[in-house]
Coordinates of C-alpha atoms and ligand atoms in Angstrom, one line a residue:
X1079 CA 0.0 0.0 0.0
X1080 CA 2.9 2.3 -0.7
X1081 CA 3.9 4.8 2.0
X1082 CA 0.3 5.9 2.6
X1083 CA -1.4 5.4 5.9
X1084 CA -4.9 4.9 4.9
X1085 CA -6.3 2.2 7.2
X1086 CA -9.5 3.4 8.9
X1087 CA -8.3 4.2 12.4
X1088 CA -11.3 5.3 14.5
X1089 CA -10.7 8.3 16.6
X1090 CA -11.1 8.1 20.4
X1091 CA -14.5 9.7 20.5
X1092 CA -16.4 7.1 18.5
X1093 CA -20.1 7.4 19.3
X1094 CA -22.0 4.3 20.4
X1095 CA -24.2 4.1 17.3
X1096 CA -21.2 4.1 15.0
X1097 CA -19.6 1.0 13.5
X1098 CA -17.0 -0.8 15.6
X1099 CA -13.6 0.8 15.4
X1100 CA -12.3 -1.8 12.9
X1101 CA -15.1 -0.9 10.5
X1102 CA -15.3 2.9 10.9
X1103 CA -14.6 4.8 7.7
X1104 CA -12.1 7.6 8.3
X1105 CA -13.4 10.6 6.4
X1106 CA -10.0 12.3 6.5
X1107 CA -7.8 9.4 5.3
X1108 CA -7.8 10.3 1.6
X1109 CA -5.4 11.6 -1.0
X1110 CA -6.5 14.1 -3.6
X1111 CA -6.1 13.1 -7.2
X1112 CA -7.0 14.4 -10.6
X1113 CA -8.0 12.5 -13.7
X1114 CA -9.3 13.5 -17.1
X1115 CA -12.4 11.7 -18.3
X1116 CA -13.5 11.6 -21.9
X1117 CA -17.3 12.1 -22.0
X1118 CA -19.8 12.7 -24.8
X1119 CA -19.5 16.4 -23.8
X1120 CA -15.7 16.4 -24.3
X1121 CA -12.8 15.9 -21.8
X1122 CA -13.5 16.8 -18.2
X1123 CA -10.9 17.3 -15.5
X1124 CA -12.1 15.7 -12.3
X1125 CA -10.5 16.4 -9.0
X1126 CA -11.4 13.6 -6.5
X1127 CA -10.7 12.2 -3.1
X1128 CA -9.3 8.7 -3.1
X1129 CA -9.5 6.3 -0.1
X1130 CA -7.3 3.3 -0.7
X1131 CA -7.4 -0.3 0.5
X1132 CA -9.9 -0.1 3.3
X1133 CA -10.5 -3.5 4.9
X1134 CA -14.2 -4.0 4.9
X1135 CA -14.6 -6.9 7.4
X1136 CA -13.4 -7.0 11.0
X1137 CA -12.0 -10.6 10.7
X1138 CA -10.5 -10.7 7.2
X1139 CA -9.2 -13.9 5.7
X1140 CA -7.1 -12.0 3.1
X1141 CA -7.0 -8.2 3.2
X1142 CA -5.5 -8.1 -0.3
X1143 CA -8.9 -9.0 -1.6
X1144 CA -11.3 -8.0 1.2
X1145 CA -10.6 -4.3 0.9
X1146 CA -12.2 -1.5 -1.1
X1147 CA -11.4 1.8 -2.6
X1148 CA -13.6 4.9 -2.5
X1149 CA -13.5 7.8 -5.0
X1150 CA -15.4 11.0 -4.4
X1151 CA -15.5 13.9 -6.9
X1152 CA -14.9 17.3 -5.5
X1153 CA -14.5 19.4 -8.6
X1154 CA -15.6 18.7 -12.2
X1155 CA -14.3 20.9 -15.0
X1156 CA -13.0 23.4 -12.3
X1157 CA -16.4 23.6 -10.6
X1158 CA -16.7 22.5 -7.0
X1159 CA -19.4 19.8 -6.4
X1160 CA -20.8 18.2 -3.4
X1161 CA -21.2 14.4 -3.8
X1162 CA -22.5 13.8 -0.2
X1163 CA -25.9 12.8 -1.4
X1164 CA -24.9 11.3 -4.8
X1165 CA -25.6 7.8 -6.0
X1166 CA -22.9 5.3 -5.2
X1167 CA -21.6 3.1 -8.1
X1168 CA -20.4 -0.2 -6.5
X1169 CA -18.2 -1.5 -9.3
X1170 CA -16.6 -4.9 -8.9
X1171 CA -13.7 -6.0 -11.1
X1172 CA -14.1 -9.8 -10.9
X1173 CA -13.3 -11.7 -14.1
X1174 CA -13.4 -15.4 -14.5
X1175 CA -14.4 -16.0 -10.9
X1176 CA -10.8 -15.1 -10.2
X1177 CA -9.5 -13.1 -7.2
X1178 CA -9.8 -9.4 -7.6
X1179 CA -7.9 -6.8 -5.7
X1180 CA -7.9 -3.0 -5.5
X1181 CA -5.2 -2.9 -2.9
X1182 CA -2.5 -1.8 -5.4
X1183 CA -4.6 0.6 -7.4
X1184 CA -3.2 4.1 -7.7
X1185 CA -6.5 5.7 -8.4
X1186 CA -10.0 5.0 -9.7
X1187 CA -10.4 2.1 -12.1
X1188 CA -7.2 0.4 -11.1
X1189 CA -8.6 -2.9 -9.7
X1190 CA -8.5 -6.4 -11.0
X1191 CA -6.3 -9.4 -10.8
X1192 CA -3.0 -8.7 -9.1
X1193 CA -0.4 -8.0 -11.8
X1194 CA -3.1 -7.8 -14.4
X1195 CA -4.2 -4.7 -16.2
X1196 CA -7.4 -4.6 -14.2
X1197 CA -10.8 -6.1 -14.7
X1198 CA -12.2 -9.1 -16.5
X1199 CA -10.5 -10.8 -19.3
X1200 CA -11.7 -10.1 -22.8
X1201 CA -12.4 -6.4 -22.4
X1202 CA -14.3 -6.4 -19.2
X1203 CA -11.7 -4.3 -17.5
X1204 CA -12.1 -1.5 -20.1
X1205 CA -15.9 -1.7 -19.8
X1206 CA -15.8 -1.4 -16.0
X1207 CA -13.2 1.4 -16.0
X1208 CA -15.4 3.4 -18.4
X1209 CA -18.4 3.0 -16.1
X1210 CA -16.3 4.1 -13.1
X1211 CA -14.7 7.1 -14.8
X1212 CA -18.0 8.3 -16.3
X1213 CA -19.7 7.9 -13.0
X1214 CA -17.0 10.1 -11.3
X1215 CA -17.4 12.7 -14.0
X1216 CA -21.2 12.7 -13.5
X1217 CA -20.6 13.5 -9.8
X1218 CA -21.3 10.1 -8.3
X1219 CA -19.3 8.3 -5.6
X1220 CA -17.5 5.2 -6.8
X1221 CA -16.8 2.3 -4.5
X1222 CA -14.5 -0.4 -5.9
X1223 CA -14.5 -3.6 -3.8
X1224 CA -12.0 -6.4 -4.1
X1225 CA -13.2 -10.0 -3.5
X1226 CA -11.7 -13.4 -3.0
X1227 CA -11.6 -15.7 -6.0
X1228 CA -11.5 -19.4 -6.9
X1229 CA -7.7 -19.9 -7.2
X1230 CA -6.7 -18.7 -3.7
X1231 CA -5.1 -21.4 -1.5
X1232 CA -3.8 -21.3 2.0
X1233 CA -0.5 -22.8 3.2
X1234 CA -2.3 -26.1 3.9
X1235 CA -3.5 -26.2 0.3
X1236 CA -7.1 -25.4 1.2
X1237 CA -9.1 -23.2 -1.2
X1238 CA -10.5 -20.2 0.5
X1239 CA -11.9 -18.2 -2.4
X1240 CA -14.2 -20.7 -4.0
X1241 CA -18.0 -20.4 -3.8
X1242 CA -19.5 -18.6 -2.1
X1243 CA -16.5 -16.4 -1.1
X1244 CA -16.9 -13.7 -3.8
X1245 CA -20.5 -13.0 -3.2
X1246 CA -20.0 -13.0 0.6
X1247 CA -17.2 -10.5 0.2
X1248 CA -19.2 -8.2 -2.0
X1249 CA -22.1 -8.3 0.5
X1250 CA -19.7 -7.5 3.3
X1251 CA -18.4 -4.6 1.3
X1252 CA -22.0 -3.3 0.8
X1253 CA -22.6 -3.6 4.5
X1254 CA -19.5 -1.7 5.2
X1255 CA -20.6 1.2 3.1
X1256 CA -24.1 1.1 4.7
X1257 CA -22.8 0.9 8.2
X1258 CA -20.7 4.1 7.5
X1259 CA -23.7 6.1 6.3
X1260 CA -23.0 9.8 7.0
X1261 CA -19.2 9.2 7.2
X1262 CA -18.7 7.8 3.7
X1263 CA -19.9 10.4 1.2
X1264 CA -22.8 9.4 -1.0
X1265 CA -26.4 8.1 -0.6
X1266 CA -26.1 4.6 0.9
X1267 CA -29.7 4.0 -0.1
X1268 CA -28.8 4.5 -3.8
X1269 CA -26.1 1.9 -4.3
X1270 CA -25.9 0.7 -7.9
X1271 CA -23.8 -2.4 -8.5
X1272 CA -21.9 -3.1 -11.7
X1273 CA -19.8 -5.9 -13.1
X1274 CA -18.9 -7.8 -16.2
X1275 CA -19.0 -11.6 -17.0
X1276 CA -18.3 -13.5 -13.7
X1277 CA -18.5 -10.0 -12.2
X1278 CA -21.8 -9.5 -14.0
X1279 CA -23.1 -12.7 -12.6
X1280 CA -22.0 -11.6 -9.1
X1281 CA -23.6 -8.1 -9.6
X1282 CA -26.9 -9.7 -10.6
X1283 CA -26.6 -12.0 -7.6
X1284 CA -25.9 -9.1 -5.3
X1285 CA -29.0 -7.5 -6.7
X1286 CA -31.2 -10.5 -6.5
X1287 CA -30.1 -11.7 -3.1
X1288 CA -30.3 -8.4 -1.1
X1289 CA -30.6 -9.1 2.7
X1290 CA -31.1 -12.9 2.1
X1291 CA -30.6 -14.8 5.3
X1292 CA -28.7 -17.7 3.6
X1293 CA -25.5 -15.8 3.8
X1294 CA -25.7 -14.9 7.5
X1295 CA -23.3 -17.4 8.9
X1296 CA -20.7 -16.6 6.2
X1297 CA -20.9 -12.9 6.9
X1298 CA -20.8 -13.3 10.6
X1299 CA -17.6 -15.4 10.4
X1300 CA -15.9 -12.5 8.6
X1301 CA -17.1 -10.0 11.1
X1302 CA -19.1 -8.1 8.4
X1303 CA -20.8 -4.9 9.5
X1304 CA -24.3 -5.3 10.9
X1305 CA -26.2 -3.5 8.2
X1306 CA -28.4 -4.2 5.2
X1307 CA -26.6 -5.6 2.1
X1308 CA -29.5 -4.8 -0.3
X1309 CA -28.7 -2.6 -3.2
X1310 CA -30.9 -0.2 -5.1
X1311 CA -30.1 -1.1 -8.7
X1312 CA -28.1 -3.6 -10.6
X1313 CA -25.9 -3.3 -13.7
X1314 CA -24.8 -6.6 -15.3
X1315 CA -22.8 -7.0 -18.5
X1316 CA -22.7 -10.5 -20.0
X1317 CA -23.4 -12.3 -16.7
X1318 CA -22.1 -15.8 -16.6
X1319 CA -24.8 -16.8 -14.2
X1320 CA -27.2 -19.7 -13.6
X1321 CA -24.3 -22.0 -13.9
X1322 CA -26.0 -25.3 -13.0
X1323 CA -28.4 -24.8 -15.9
X1324 CA -26.0 -23.3 -18.4
X1325 CA -24.8 -26.5 -20.0
X1326 CA -28.3 -27.2 -21.3
X1327 CA -28.9 -23.6 -22.2
X1328 CA -25.6 -23.5 -24.1
X1329 CA -26.5 -26.5 -26.2
X1330 CA -30.0 -25.1 -26.9
X1331 CA -28.3 -22.0 -28.1
X1332 CA -25.0 -23.0 -29.7
X1333 CA -25.4 -26.7 -30.1
X1334 CA -25.3 -26.6 -33.9
X1335 CA -22.3 -24.4 -34.1
X1336 CA -18.8 -25.8 -34.6
X1337 CA -15.9 -25.0 -32.3
X1338 CA -13.1 -22.7 -33.6
X1339 CA -11.0 -25.8 -34.5
X1340 CA -13.8 -26.7 -36.9
X1341 CA -15.0 -29.7 -34.9
X1342 CA -18.6 -30.5 -33.9
X1343 CA -19.1 -31.2 -30.2
X1344 CA -20.3 -34.7 -29.2
X1345 CA -23.9 -34.6 -30.5
X1346 CA -25.2 -37.2 -28.0
X1347 CA -24.0 -35.0 -25.2
X1348 CA -25.3 -31.9 -26.9
X1349 CA -28.8 -33.4 -27.4
X1350 CA -29.1 -34.7 -23.9
X1351 CA -28.1 -31.3 -22.5
X1352 CA -30.5 -29.5 -24.8
X1353 CA -33.4 -31.6 -23.5
X1354 CA -32.5 -30.5 -20.0
X1355 CA -32.9 -26.9 -21.0
X1356 CA -36.5 -27.5 -22.2
X1357 CA -37.4 -29.0 -18.9
X1358 CA -35.6 -26.2 -16.9
X1359 CA -37.1 -23.4 -19.0
X1360 CA -40.6 -24.8 -18.5
X1361 CA -40.0 -25.1 -14.7
X1362 CA -39.3 -21.3 -14.5
X1363 CA -42.7 -20.4 -15.8
X1364 CA -41.5 -17.1 -17.1
X1365 CA -43.4 -14.7 -19.2
X1366 CA -42.1 -13.1 -22.3
X1367 CA -41.4 -9.4 -21.7
X1368 CA -43.1 -8.7 -25.1
X1369 CA -46.4 -10.0 -23.6
X1370 CA -46.6 -13.0 -26.0
X1371 CA -47.2 -15.7 -23.4
X1372 CA -44.9 -18.1 -21.6
X1373 CA -41.2 -18.3 -22.4
X1374 CA -40.3 -21.9 -23.4
X1375 CA -37.5 -23.7 -25.2
X1376 CA -39.8 -23.9 -28.2
X1377 CA -40.4 -20.2 -28.6
X1378 CA -37.2 -18.9 -27.1
X1379 CA -35.5 -18.5 -30.6
X1380 CA -38.5 -16.4 -31.7
X1381 CA -38.3 -14.4 -28.5
X1382 CA -34.6 -13.7 -28.8
X1383 CA -35.0 -12.8 -32.5
X1384 CA -38.0 -10.5 -32.3
X1385 CA -37.5 -9.0 -28.8
X1386 CA -33.7 -8.6 -28.7
X1387 CA -31.6 -9.6 -31.8
X1388 CA -33.5 -8.0 -34.7
X1389 CA -34.0 -4.7 -32.7
X1390 CA -30.3 -4.9 -31.9
X1391 CA -29.3 -5.2 -35.6
X1392 CA -31.8 -2.4 -36.4
X1393 CA -30.3 0.0 -33.9
X1394 CA -26.8 -0.9 -35.2
X1395 CA -27.8 -0.3 -38.8
X1396 CA -29.6 2.9 -38.1
X1397 CA -26.5 4.2 -36.5
X1398 CA -24.4 3.7 -39.6
X1399 CA -24.0 6.1 -42.5
X1400 CA -25.9 5.2 -45.7
X1401 CA -22.7 4.0 -47.3
X1402 CA -21.6 1.9 -44.3
X1403 CA -25.1 0.4 -43.9
X1404 CA -25.2 -0.6 -47.6
X1405 CA -21.7 -2.1 -47.3
X1406 CA -22.7 -4.1 -44.1
X1407 CA -25.9 -5.3 -45.8
X1408 CA -24.0 -6.4 -48.9
X1409 CA -21.6 -8.4 -46.7
X1410 CA -24.5 -9.8 -44.6
X1411 CA -27.1 -10.8 -47.1
X1412 CA -29.0 -12.9 -44.4
X1413 CA -30.4 -9.6 -43.1
X1414 CA -33.5 -8.2 -44.8
X1415 CA -33.6 -4.4 -44.4
X1416 CA -37.0 -3.0 -45.0
X1417 CA -38.8 0.1 -43.7
X1418 CA -35.8 0.8 -41.4
X1419 CA -36.0 -2.6 -39.7
X1420 CA -33.7 -5.6 -39.8
X1421 CA -35.1 -9.1 -40.0
X1422 CA -33.4 -12.5 -40.3
X1423 CA -33.9 -16.1 -39.2
X1424 CA -32.5 -17.8 -36.1
X1425 CA -30.5 -20.3 -38.2
X1426 CA -28.9 -17.5 -40.2
X1427 CA -28.1 -15.6 -37.0
X1428 CA -26.3 -18.7 -35.6
X1429 CA -24.3 -19.1 -38.8
X1430 CA -23.4 -15.4 -38.6
X1431 CA -22.1 -15.8 -35.1
X1432 CA -19.9 -18.7 -36.2
X1433 CA -17.7 -20.7 -33.9
X1434 CA -18.9 -21.5 -30.4
X1435 CA -16.4 -20.7 -27.8
X1436 CA -16.8 -23.8 -25.6
X1437 CA -17.0 -27.6 -25.9
X1438 CA -19.9 -29.6 -24.5
X1439 CA -20.6 -29.6 -21.6
X1440 CA -19.5 -26.0 -21.5
X1441 CA -19.6 -25.4 -17.7
X1442 CA -19.4 -28.7 -16.0
X1443 CA -17.2 -30.7 -18.3
X1444 CA -16.6 -34.4 -17.6
X1445 CA -12.9 -33.8 -17.0
X1446 CA -13.4 -31.0 -14.4
X1447 CA -11.4 -28.6 -16.6
X1448 CA -13.6 -25.5 -16.5
X1449 CA -13.2 -22.3 -14.3
X1450 CA -16.6 -23.2 -12.9
X1451 CA -15.4 -26.6 -11.6
X1452 CA -12.8 -24.7 -9.7
X1453 CA -15.4 -22.2 -8.5
X1454 CA -17.2 -25.1 -6.8
X1455 CA -14.0 -26.6 -5.4
X1456 CA -13.8 -26.9 -1.6
X1457 CA -11.2 -27.8 1.0
X1458 CA -8.1 -29.1 -0.8
X1459 CA -10.2 -30.2 -3.8
X1460 CA -9.6 -27.7 -6.5
X1461 CA -12.4 -28.7 -8.9
X1462 CA -15.7 -30.5 -8.5
X1463 CA -18.8 -31.3 -10.4
X1464 CA -21.9 -29.2 -9.7
X1465 CA -24.4 -30.9 -12.0
X1466 CA -25.7 -34.5 -11.7
X1467 CA -25.0 -34.9 -15.4
X1468 CA -21.4 -33.8 -15.2
X1469 CA -20.8 -36.1 -12.1
X1470 CA -22.5 -39.1 -13.8
X1471 CA -20.2 -38.8 -16.8
X1472 CA -17.1 -37.9 -14.9
X1473 CA -13.8 -38.9 -16.5
X1474 CA -11.6 -37.4 -13.7
X1475 CA -11.8 -40.5 -11.5
X1476 CA -14.7 -39.5 -9.2
X1477 CA -15.9 -42.7 -7.7
X1478 CA -19.3 -41.7 -6.4
X1479 CA -20.5 -40.2 -9.7
X1480 CA -22.6 -37.8 -7.7
X1481 CA -22.2 -34.2 -6.7
X1482 CA -20.9 -33.6 -3.2
X1483 CA -23.5 -33.1 -0.5
X1484 CA -22.7 -29.4 0.0
X1485 CA -23.1 -28.5 -3.6
X1486 CA -26.9 -27.8 -3.6
X1487 CA -26.5 -25.1 -0.9
X1488 CA -23.5 -23.6 -2.8
X1489 CA -25.6 -23.4 -6.0
X1490 CA -28.3 -21.4 -4.2
X1491 CA -25.8 -19.1 -2.7
X1492 CA -24.4 -18.4 -6.2
X1493 CA -27.5 -18.2 -8.4
X1494 CA -29.5 -15.0 -8.8
X1495 CA -32.4 -17.1 -10.4
X1496 CA -32.9 -18.8 -7.1
X1497 CA -33.5 -15.5 -5.3
X1498 CA -35.7 -14.1 -8.1
X1499 CA -37.8 -17.3 -8.1
X1500 CA -38.4 -16.8 -4.4
X1501 CA -39.4 -13.2 -5.0
X1502 CA -36.8 -12.0 -2.6
X1503 CA -38.3 -8.7 -1.2
X1504 CA -34.8 -7.3 -0.5
X1505 CA -33.8 -7.5 -4.2
X1506 CA -32.9 -4.6 -6.4
X1507 CA -35.9 -3.3 -8.3
X1508 CA -33.9 -1.8 -11.2
X1509 CA -31.9 -3.8 -13.7
X1510 CA -29.5 -2.7 -16.5
X1511 CA -28.4 -5.8 -18.4
X1512 CA -26.2 -5.9 -21.5
X1513 CA -24.9 -8.6 -23.7
X1514 CA -23.1 -8.8 -27.1
X1515 CA -24.9 -10.9 -29.8
X1516 CA -21.6 -12.7 -30.7
X1517 CA -20.9 -13.6 -27.1
X1518 CA -20.8 -17.4 -26.8
X1519 CA -19.2 -17.5 -23.4
X1520 CA -22.7 -18.6 -22.3
X1521 CA -26.1 -19.0 -23.8
X1522 CA -28.0 -15.8 -24.8
X1523 CA -30.9 -17.0 -22.7
X1524 CA -29.0 -16.5 -19.4
X1525 CA -29.3 -12.7 -19.3
X1526 CA -32.8 -12.8 -20.9
X1527 CA -34.0 -15.2 -18.2
X1528 CA -32.7 -12.8 -15.5
X1529 CA -34.5 -10.0 -17.2
X1530 CA -37.7 -11.9 -17.6
X1531 CA -37.6 -13.0 -14.0
X1532 CA -37.1 -9.5 -12.7
X1533 CA -39.7 -8.0 -15.0
X1534 CA -42.2 -10.7 -14.0
X1535 CA -41.8 -9.5 -10.4
X1536 CA -42.7 -6.0 -11.6
X1537 CA -39.1 -4.7 -11.5
X1538 CA -37.9 -2.1 -13.9
X1539 CA -35.7 -3.8 -16.5
X1540 CA -33.5 -2.3 -19.3
X1541 CA -32.0 -5.2 -21.2
X1542 CA -30.4 -4.7 -24.7
X1543 CA -28.1 -6.8 -26.8
X1544 CA -25.2 -5.1 -28.6
X1545 CA -25.1 -6.1 -32.2
X1546 CA -22.0 -8.1 -33.3
X1547 CA -20.2 -7.4 -30.0
X1548 CA -18.4 -10.2 -28.2
X1549 CA -17.7 -11.0 -24.6
X1550 CA -17.2 -8.1 -22.2
X1551 CA -18.6 -5.3 -24.5
X1552 CA -20.0 -2.1 -23.0
X1553 CA -20.8 0.2 -25.9
X1554 CA -23.3 2.5 -24.1
X1555 CA -21.6 3.4 -20.8
X1556 CA -22.9 7.0 -21.0
X1557 CA -26.5 5.6 -21.2
X1558 CA -25.9 3.6 -18.1
X1559 CA -24.7 6.7 -16.2
X1560 CA -27.8 8.6 -17.4
X1561 CA -30.0 5.6 -16.3
X1562 CA -28.5 5.7 -12.8
X1563 CA -29.5 9.4 -12.6
X1564 CA -33.0 8.5 -13.8
X1565 CA -33.7 5.6 -11.5
X1566 CA -32.0 7.1 -8.4
X1567 CA -33.4 10.6 -8.8
Ligands
DHB459 C1 -15.8 -15.5 -17.6 C2 -15.9 -16.0 -18.8 C3 -16.3 -17.3 -19.0 O1 -16.4 -17.9 -20.2 C4 -16.7 -18.1 -17.9 O2 -17.1 -19.4 -18.0 C5 -16.6 -17.5 -16.6 C6 -16.2 -16.2 -16.4 C7 -15.4 -14.1 -17.4 O3 -14.9 -13.5 -18.4 O4 -15.5 -13.6 -16.3

């Protein structure tokens, strides 16, 4: 942490209703920094106060990860501003369910994997950073939490960052912010979470699971602040969520597509998984946001096409010059462009996307080789199955052919769909969800199901797909910042 002394030392006169000394935010322990943010209105110089590497739990397991940074704008474009009542952007930098740390950051947007450039692989870091910088330039407070991740091992070889560590840490960080209401600048009742990919999954989980009791023992063990962990609004980019149902969803979506090496995945496996998706989707009993009845595996292609993908292509093409649009359409003859609207078939769309990113099963492979197998590791076991199908077909030498007995609980702790299905009253009621149409890191149904679940509960949902964008894209960050003002105002 360099030569700075920024740990939150409570002063002698701590009032009884303030958080315990270890969890008291020190309003004076900042450094003043300046950054230039490129916005739609041109470059803006932002002077901000930066609090670094504040441990957010009283009994940390690893402070490198269980600490957060706070950035508060004090002058924008030379004009003094007061952010004491501003919304708080709570931006995680988790990628790949890996550990993420902000402890070495030298300013806003510097978090991510230690030694890495910050943020999620595949562009997530850039996406997150633009959210954070634009939020700062809009006068918001930005909190950047670190969180434990799946690869962390102690001296005895025991994994301490696998599920549910990351979500427990993020909740503890939210509680820290809440418990310091009035000391930490910003409106603690207007916390807006953001994250990309695994970080997007965790952001939607944070939103869906607000104040859920199923995390209580985990939070108590860390000495998390005694405060609400509900958040006001959720931003999630390409969430890699609903993991235990993603193998089926993936084959439903990308089953016909070859891998980048030109090979077809095993078609027996693909078909069996695809059948699981039909059953799962029916069990959700979700309604299409467009009002056209229940959302099922049979009509999901039509739903994605008409509600998300064709409007996405339409927006993209409308944004091009006449010449660029004509060139794009000449290169992509599967798109019919009529009356200012793009239409095409699902099959042609799949061909257009091309190679699928993952083999089958995509998330719980038989040889335990996925990041998700590691995410569900425990004790000294680095990777485990988390689906019955994966365990039954195990090739790694698992004798029992069953998932471990603690897995069902871990799945509930990690899945936003579980909390939405239970209509969790503490959930976020505002959802900003974004996904690239060429992102085959997971099924395109995953984010659409989160959106349909939240909308079905009456929540406000803004879900768009970015045309031709891949994993980690965030092409409308200014709109997200404007949306925050709208929903929190
Ligand atoms: C991420 C990407 C994946 O394909 C995955 O399975 C999990 C996480 C990510 O970029 O965070």
